[in-house]
JSON list of C-alpha atoms and ligand atoms in Angstrom, two decimals:
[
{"chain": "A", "resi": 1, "resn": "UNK", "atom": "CA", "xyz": [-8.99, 4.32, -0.89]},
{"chain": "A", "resi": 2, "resn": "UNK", "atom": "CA", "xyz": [-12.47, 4.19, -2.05]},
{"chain": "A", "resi": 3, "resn": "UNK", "atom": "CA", "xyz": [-13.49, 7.07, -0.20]},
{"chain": "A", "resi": 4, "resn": "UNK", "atom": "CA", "xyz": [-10.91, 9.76, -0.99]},
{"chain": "A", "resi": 5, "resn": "UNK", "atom": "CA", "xyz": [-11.08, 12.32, -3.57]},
{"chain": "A", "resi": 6, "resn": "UNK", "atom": "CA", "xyz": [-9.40, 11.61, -7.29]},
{"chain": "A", "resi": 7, "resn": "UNK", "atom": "CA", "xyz": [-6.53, 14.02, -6.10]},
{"chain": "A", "resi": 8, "resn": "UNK", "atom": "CA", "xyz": [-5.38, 12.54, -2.71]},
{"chain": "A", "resi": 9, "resn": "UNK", "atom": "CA", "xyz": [-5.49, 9.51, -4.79]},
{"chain": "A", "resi": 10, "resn": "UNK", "atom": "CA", "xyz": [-3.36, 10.70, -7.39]},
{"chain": "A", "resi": 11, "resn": "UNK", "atom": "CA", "xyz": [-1.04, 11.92, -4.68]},
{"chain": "A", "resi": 12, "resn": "UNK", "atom": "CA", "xyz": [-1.70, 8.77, -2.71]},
{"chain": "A", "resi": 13, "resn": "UNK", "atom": "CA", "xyz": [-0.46, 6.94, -5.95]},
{"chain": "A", "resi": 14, "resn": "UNK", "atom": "CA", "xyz": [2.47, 8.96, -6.72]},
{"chain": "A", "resi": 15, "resn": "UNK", "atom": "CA", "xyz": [3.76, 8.69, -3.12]},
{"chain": "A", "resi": 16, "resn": "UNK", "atom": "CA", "xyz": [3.88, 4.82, -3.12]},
{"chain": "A", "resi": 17, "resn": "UNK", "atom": "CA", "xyz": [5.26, 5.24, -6.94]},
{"chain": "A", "resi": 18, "resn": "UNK", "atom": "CA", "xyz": [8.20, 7.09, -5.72]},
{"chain": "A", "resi": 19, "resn": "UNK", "atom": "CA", "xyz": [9.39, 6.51, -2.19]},
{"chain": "A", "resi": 20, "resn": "UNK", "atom": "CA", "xyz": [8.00, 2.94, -2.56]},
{"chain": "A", "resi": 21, "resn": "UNK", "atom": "CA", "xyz": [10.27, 1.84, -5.19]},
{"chain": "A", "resi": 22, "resn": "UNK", "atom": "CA", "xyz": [13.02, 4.18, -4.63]},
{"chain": "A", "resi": 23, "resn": "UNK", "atom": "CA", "xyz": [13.41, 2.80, -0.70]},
{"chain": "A", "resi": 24, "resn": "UNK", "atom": "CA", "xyz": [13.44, -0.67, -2.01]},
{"chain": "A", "resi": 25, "resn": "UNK", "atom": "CA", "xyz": [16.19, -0.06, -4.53]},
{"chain": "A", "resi": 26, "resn": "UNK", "atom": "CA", "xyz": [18.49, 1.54, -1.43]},
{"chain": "A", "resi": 27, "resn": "UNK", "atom": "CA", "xyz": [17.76, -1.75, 0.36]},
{"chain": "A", "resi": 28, "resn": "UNK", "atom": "CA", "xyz": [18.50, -3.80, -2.54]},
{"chain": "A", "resi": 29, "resn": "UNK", "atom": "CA", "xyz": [21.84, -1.71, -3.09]},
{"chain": "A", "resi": 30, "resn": "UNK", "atom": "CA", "xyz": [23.18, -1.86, 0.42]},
{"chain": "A", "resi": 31, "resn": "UNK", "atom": "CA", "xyz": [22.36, -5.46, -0.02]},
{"chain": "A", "resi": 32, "resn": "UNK", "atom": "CA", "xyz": [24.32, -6.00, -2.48]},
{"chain": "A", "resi": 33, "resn": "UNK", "atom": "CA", "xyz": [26.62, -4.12, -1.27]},
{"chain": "A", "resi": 34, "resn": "UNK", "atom": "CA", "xyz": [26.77, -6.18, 1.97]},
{"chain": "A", "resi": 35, "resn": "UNK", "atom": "CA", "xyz": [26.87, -9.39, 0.33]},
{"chain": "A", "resi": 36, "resn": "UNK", "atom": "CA", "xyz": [30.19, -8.12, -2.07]},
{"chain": "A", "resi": 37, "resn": "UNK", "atom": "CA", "xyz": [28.50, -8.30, -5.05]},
{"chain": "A", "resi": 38, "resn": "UNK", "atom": "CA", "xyz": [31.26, -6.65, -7.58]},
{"chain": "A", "resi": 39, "resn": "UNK", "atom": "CA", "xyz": [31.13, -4.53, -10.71]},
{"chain": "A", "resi": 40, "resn": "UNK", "atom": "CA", "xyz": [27.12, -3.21, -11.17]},
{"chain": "A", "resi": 41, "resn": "UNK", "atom": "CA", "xyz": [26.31, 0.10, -11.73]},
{"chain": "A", "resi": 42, "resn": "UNK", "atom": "CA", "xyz": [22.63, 1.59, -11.10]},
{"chain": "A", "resi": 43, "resn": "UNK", "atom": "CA", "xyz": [20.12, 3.47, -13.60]},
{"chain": "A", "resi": 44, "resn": "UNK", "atom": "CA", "xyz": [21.64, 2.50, -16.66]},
{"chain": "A", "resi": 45, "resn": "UNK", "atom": "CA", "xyz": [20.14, 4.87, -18.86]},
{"chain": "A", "resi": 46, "resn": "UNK", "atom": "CA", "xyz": [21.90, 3.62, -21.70]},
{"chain": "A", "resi": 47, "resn": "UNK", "atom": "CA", "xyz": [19.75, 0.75, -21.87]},
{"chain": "A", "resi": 48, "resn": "UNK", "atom": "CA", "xyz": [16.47, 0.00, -23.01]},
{"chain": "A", "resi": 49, "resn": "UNK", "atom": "CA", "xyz": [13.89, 0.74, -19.39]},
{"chain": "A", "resi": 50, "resn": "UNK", "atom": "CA", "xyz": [16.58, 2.16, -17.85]},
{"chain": "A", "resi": 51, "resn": "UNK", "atom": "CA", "xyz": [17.43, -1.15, -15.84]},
{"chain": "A", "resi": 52, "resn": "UNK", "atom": "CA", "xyz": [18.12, -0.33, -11.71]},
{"chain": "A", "resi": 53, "resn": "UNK", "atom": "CA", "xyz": [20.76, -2.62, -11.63]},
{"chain": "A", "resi": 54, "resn": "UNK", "atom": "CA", "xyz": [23.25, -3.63, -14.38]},
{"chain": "A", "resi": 55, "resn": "UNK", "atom": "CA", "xyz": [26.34, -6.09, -14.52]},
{"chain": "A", "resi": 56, "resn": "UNK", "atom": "CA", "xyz": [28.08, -4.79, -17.31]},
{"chain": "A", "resi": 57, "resn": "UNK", "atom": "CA", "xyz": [30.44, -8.05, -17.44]},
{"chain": "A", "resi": 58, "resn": "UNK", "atom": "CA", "xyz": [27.89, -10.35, -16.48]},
{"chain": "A", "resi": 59, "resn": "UNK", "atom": "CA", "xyz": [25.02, -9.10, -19.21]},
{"chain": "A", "resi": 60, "resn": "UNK", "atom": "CA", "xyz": [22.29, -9.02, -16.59]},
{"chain": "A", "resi": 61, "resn": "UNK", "atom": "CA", "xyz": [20.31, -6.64, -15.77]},
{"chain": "A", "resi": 62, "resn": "UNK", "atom": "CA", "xyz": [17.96, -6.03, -13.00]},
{"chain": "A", "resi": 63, "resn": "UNK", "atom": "CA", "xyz": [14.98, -4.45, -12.49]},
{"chain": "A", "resi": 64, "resn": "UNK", "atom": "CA", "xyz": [13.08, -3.54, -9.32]},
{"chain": "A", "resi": 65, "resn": "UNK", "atom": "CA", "xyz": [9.19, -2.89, -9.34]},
{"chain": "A", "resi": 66, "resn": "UNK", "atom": "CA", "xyz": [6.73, -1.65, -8.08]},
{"chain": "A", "resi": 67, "resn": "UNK", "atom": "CA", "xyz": [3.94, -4.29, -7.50]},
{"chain": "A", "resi": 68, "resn": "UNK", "atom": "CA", "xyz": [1.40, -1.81, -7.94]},
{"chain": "A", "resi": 69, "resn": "UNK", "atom": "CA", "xyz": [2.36, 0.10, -11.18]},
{"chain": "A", "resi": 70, "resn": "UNK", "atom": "CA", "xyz": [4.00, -2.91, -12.46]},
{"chain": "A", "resi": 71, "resn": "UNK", "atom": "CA", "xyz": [1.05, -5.31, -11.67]},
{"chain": "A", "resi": 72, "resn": "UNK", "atom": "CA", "xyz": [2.35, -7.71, -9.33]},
{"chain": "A", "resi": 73, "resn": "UNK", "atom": "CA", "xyz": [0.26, -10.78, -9.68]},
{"chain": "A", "resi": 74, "resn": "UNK", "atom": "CA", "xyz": [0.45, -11.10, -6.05]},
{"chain": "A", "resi": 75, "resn": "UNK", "atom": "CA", "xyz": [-0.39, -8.24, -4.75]},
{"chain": "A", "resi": 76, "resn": "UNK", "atom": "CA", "xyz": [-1.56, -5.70, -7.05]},
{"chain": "A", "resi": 77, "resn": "UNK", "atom": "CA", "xyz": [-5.23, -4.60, -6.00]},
{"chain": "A", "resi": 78, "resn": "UNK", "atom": "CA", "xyz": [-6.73, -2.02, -8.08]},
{"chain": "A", "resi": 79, "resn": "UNK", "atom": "CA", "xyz": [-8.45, 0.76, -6.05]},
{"chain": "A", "resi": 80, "resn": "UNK", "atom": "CA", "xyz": [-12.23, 0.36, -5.83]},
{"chain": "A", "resi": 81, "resn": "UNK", "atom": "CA", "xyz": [-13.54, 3.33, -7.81]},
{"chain": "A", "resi": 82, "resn": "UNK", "atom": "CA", "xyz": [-12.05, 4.39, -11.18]},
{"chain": "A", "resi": 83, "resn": "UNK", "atom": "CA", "xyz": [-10.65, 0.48, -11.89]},
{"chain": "A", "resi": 84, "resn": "UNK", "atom": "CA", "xyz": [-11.48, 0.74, -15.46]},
{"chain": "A", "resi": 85, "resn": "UNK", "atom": "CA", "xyz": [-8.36, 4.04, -15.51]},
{"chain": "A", "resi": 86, "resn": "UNK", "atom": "CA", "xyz": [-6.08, 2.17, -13.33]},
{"chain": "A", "resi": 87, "resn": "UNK", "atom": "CA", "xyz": [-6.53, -1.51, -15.17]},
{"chain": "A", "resi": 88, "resn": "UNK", "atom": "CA", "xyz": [-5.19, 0.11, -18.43]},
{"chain": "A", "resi": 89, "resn": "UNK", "atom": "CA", "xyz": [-2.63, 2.55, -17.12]},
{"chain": "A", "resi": 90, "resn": "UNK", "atom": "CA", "xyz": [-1.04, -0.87, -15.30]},
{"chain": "A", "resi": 91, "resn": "UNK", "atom": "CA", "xyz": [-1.84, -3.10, -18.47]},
{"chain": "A", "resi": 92, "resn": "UNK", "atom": "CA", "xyz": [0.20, -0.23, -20.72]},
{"chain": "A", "resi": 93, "resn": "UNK", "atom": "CA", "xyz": [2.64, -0.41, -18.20]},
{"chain": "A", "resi": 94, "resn": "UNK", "atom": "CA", "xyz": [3.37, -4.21, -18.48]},
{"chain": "A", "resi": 95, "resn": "UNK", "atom": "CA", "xyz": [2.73, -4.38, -22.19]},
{"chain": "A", "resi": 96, "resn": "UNK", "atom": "CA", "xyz": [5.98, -1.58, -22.16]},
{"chain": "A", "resi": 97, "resn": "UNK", "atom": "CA", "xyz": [7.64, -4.25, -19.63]},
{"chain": "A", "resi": 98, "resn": "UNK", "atom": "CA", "xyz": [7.09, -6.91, -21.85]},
{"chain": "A", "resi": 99, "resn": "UNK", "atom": "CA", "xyz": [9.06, -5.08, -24.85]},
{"chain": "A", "resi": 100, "resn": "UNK", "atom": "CA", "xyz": [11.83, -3.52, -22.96]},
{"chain": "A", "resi": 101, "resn": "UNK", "atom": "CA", "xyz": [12.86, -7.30, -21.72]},
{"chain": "A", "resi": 102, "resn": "UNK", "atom": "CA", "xyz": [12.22, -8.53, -25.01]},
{"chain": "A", "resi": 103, "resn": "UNK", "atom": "CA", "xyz": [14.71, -6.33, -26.40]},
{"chain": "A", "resi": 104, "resn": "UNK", "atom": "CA", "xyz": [16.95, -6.53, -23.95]},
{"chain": "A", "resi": 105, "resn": "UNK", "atom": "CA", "xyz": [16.69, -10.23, -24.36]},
{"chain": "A", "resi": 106, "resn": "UNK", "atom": "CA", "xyz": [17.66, -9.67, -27.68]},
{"chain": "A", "resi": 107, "resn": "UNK", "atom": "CA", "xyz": [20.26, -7.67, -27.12]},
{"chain": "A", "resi": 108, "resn": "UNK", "atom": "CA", "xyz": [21.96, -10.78, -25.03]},
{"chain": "A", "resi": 109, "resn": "UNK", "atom": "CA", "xyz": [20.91, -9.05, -21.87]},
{"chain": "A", "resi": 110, "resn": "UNK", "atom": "CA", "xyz": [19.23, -11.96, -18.78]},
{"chain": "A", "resi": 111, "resn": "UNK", "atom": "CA", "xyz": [16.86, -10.11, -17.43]},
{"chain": "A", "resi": 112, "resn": "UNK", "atom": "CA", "xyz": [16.02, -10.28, -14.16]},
{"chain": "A", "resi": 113, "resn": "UNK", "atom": "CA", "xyz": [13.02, -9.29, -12.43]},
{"chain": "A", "resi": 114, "resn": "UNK", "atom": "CA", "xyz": [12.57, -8.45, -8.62]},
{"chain": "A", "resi": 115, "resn": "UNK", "atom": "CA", "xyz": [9.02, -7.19, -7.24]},
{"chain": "A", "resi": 116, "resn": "UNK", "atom": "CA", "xyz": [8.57, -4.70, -4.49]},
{"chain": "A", "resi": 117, "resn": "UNK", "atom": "CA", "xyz": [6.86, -7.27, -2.12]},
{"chain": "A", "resi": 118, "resn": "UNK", "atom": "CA", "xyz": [10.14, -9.74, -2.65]},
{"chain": "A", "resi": 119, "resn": "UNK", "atom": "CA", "xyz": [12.60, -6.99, -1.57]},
{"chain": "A", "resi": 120, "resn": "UNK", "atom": "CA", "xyz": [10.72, -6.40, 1.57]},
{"chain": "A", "resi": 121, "resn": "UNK", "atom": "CA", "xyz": [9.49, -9.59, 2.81]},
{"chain": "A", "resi": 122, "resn": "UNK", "atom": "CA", "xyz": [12.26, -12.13, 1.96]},
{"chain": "A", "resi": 123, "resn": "UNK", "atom": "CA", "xyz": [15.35, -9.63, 0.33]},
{"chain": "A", "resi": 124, "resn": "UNK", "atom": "CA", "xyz": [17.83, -13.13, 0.56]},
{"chain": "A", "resi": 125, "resn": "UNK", "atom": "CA", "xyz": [15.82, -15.07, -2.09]},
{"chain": "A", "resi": 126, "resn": "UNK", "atom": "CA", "xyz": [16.08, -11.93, -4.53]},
{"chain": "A", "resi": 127, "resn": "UNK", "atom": "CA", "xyz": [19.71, -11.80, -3.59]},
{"chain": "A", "resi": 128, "resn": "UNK", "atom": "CA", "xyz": [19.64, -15.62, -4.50]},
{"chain": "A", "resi": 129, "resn": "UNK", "atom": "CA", "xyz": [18.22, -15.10, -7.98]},
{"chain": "A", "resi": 130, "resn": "UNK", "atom": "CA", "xyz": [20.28, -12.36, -8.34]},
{"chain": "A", "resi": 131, "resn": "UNK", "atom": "CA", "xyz": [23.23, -14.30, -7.56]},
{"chain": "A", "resi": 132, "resn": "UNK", "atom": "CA", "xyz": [22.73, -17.62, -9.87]},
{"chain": "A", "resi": 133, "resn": "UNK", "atom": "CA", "xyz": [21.83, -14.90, -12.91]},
{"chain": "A", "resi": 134, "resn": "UNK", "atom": "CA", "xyz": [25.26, -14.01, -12.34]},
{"chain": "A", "resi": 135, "resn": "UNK", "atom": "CA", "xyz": [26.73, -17.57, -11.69]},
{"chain": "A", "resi": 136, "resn": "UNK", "atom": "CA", "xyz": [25.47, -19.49, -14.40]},
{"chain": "A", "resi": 137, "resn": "UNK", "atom": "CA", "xyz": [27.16, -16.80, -17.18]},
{"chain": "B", "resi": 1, "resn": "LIG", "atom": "ZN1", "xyz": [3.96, -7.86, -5.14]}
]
């Protein structure tokens, strides 16, 4: 990446912003979907962050993201040129993380958190957690 142009990096960026996270949410559904998880709805604009997944019944919520924008602490690698931009558009990000799951927290919401990288390289663990979040209520 250090050798493109600001604008195929932009586009570079959005790209793995939207089909990135999008693909991984479809996985996650027909996951969940597969292993007859009941009674959760997606996008729940009502609340707070817009969750991806919610279980109304359960109070969790999930959220799937993107280990770039989101700053995975595994794997998020900030391109080469222009870190100083991309460290605080990702640091803004998680400090806006950080408050929507506090509030949801306060709200009596568990919040759940999945990363990209989970979703693709080992989807039964985030199944797992999902599963116990909903257990243990
Ligand atoms: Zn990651």
């Amino acid at each position: 990446m250090d050798n493109v142009s600001p604008e195929v990096r932009s586009r570079t960026m959005a790209a793995v912003h939207s089909s990135g996270t999008r693909s991984t949410e479809r996985a996650l559904r027909a996951r969940l979907a597969q292993a007859a998880f009941r009674g959760w709805r997606t996008n729940a604009k009502d609340l707070r962050g817009c969750p991806d997944f919610v279980f109304d019944q359960q109070r969790v919520v999930v959220f799937v993201d993107g280990c770039f924008w989101h700053g995975c602490p595994v794997c998020c690698r900030m391109p080469g040129s222009n870190k100083a931009y991309w460290n605080s558009k990702v640091a803004r990000n998680q400090a806006r993380d950080r408050k929507v799951r506090a509030g949801l927290r306060r709200d009596g919401w568990r919040v759940i958190r999945i990363w990209e990288h989970e979703l693709q390289e080992c989807p039964d663990s985030a199944l797992d957690k999902i599963g116990t979040a909903i257990a243990r209520v």
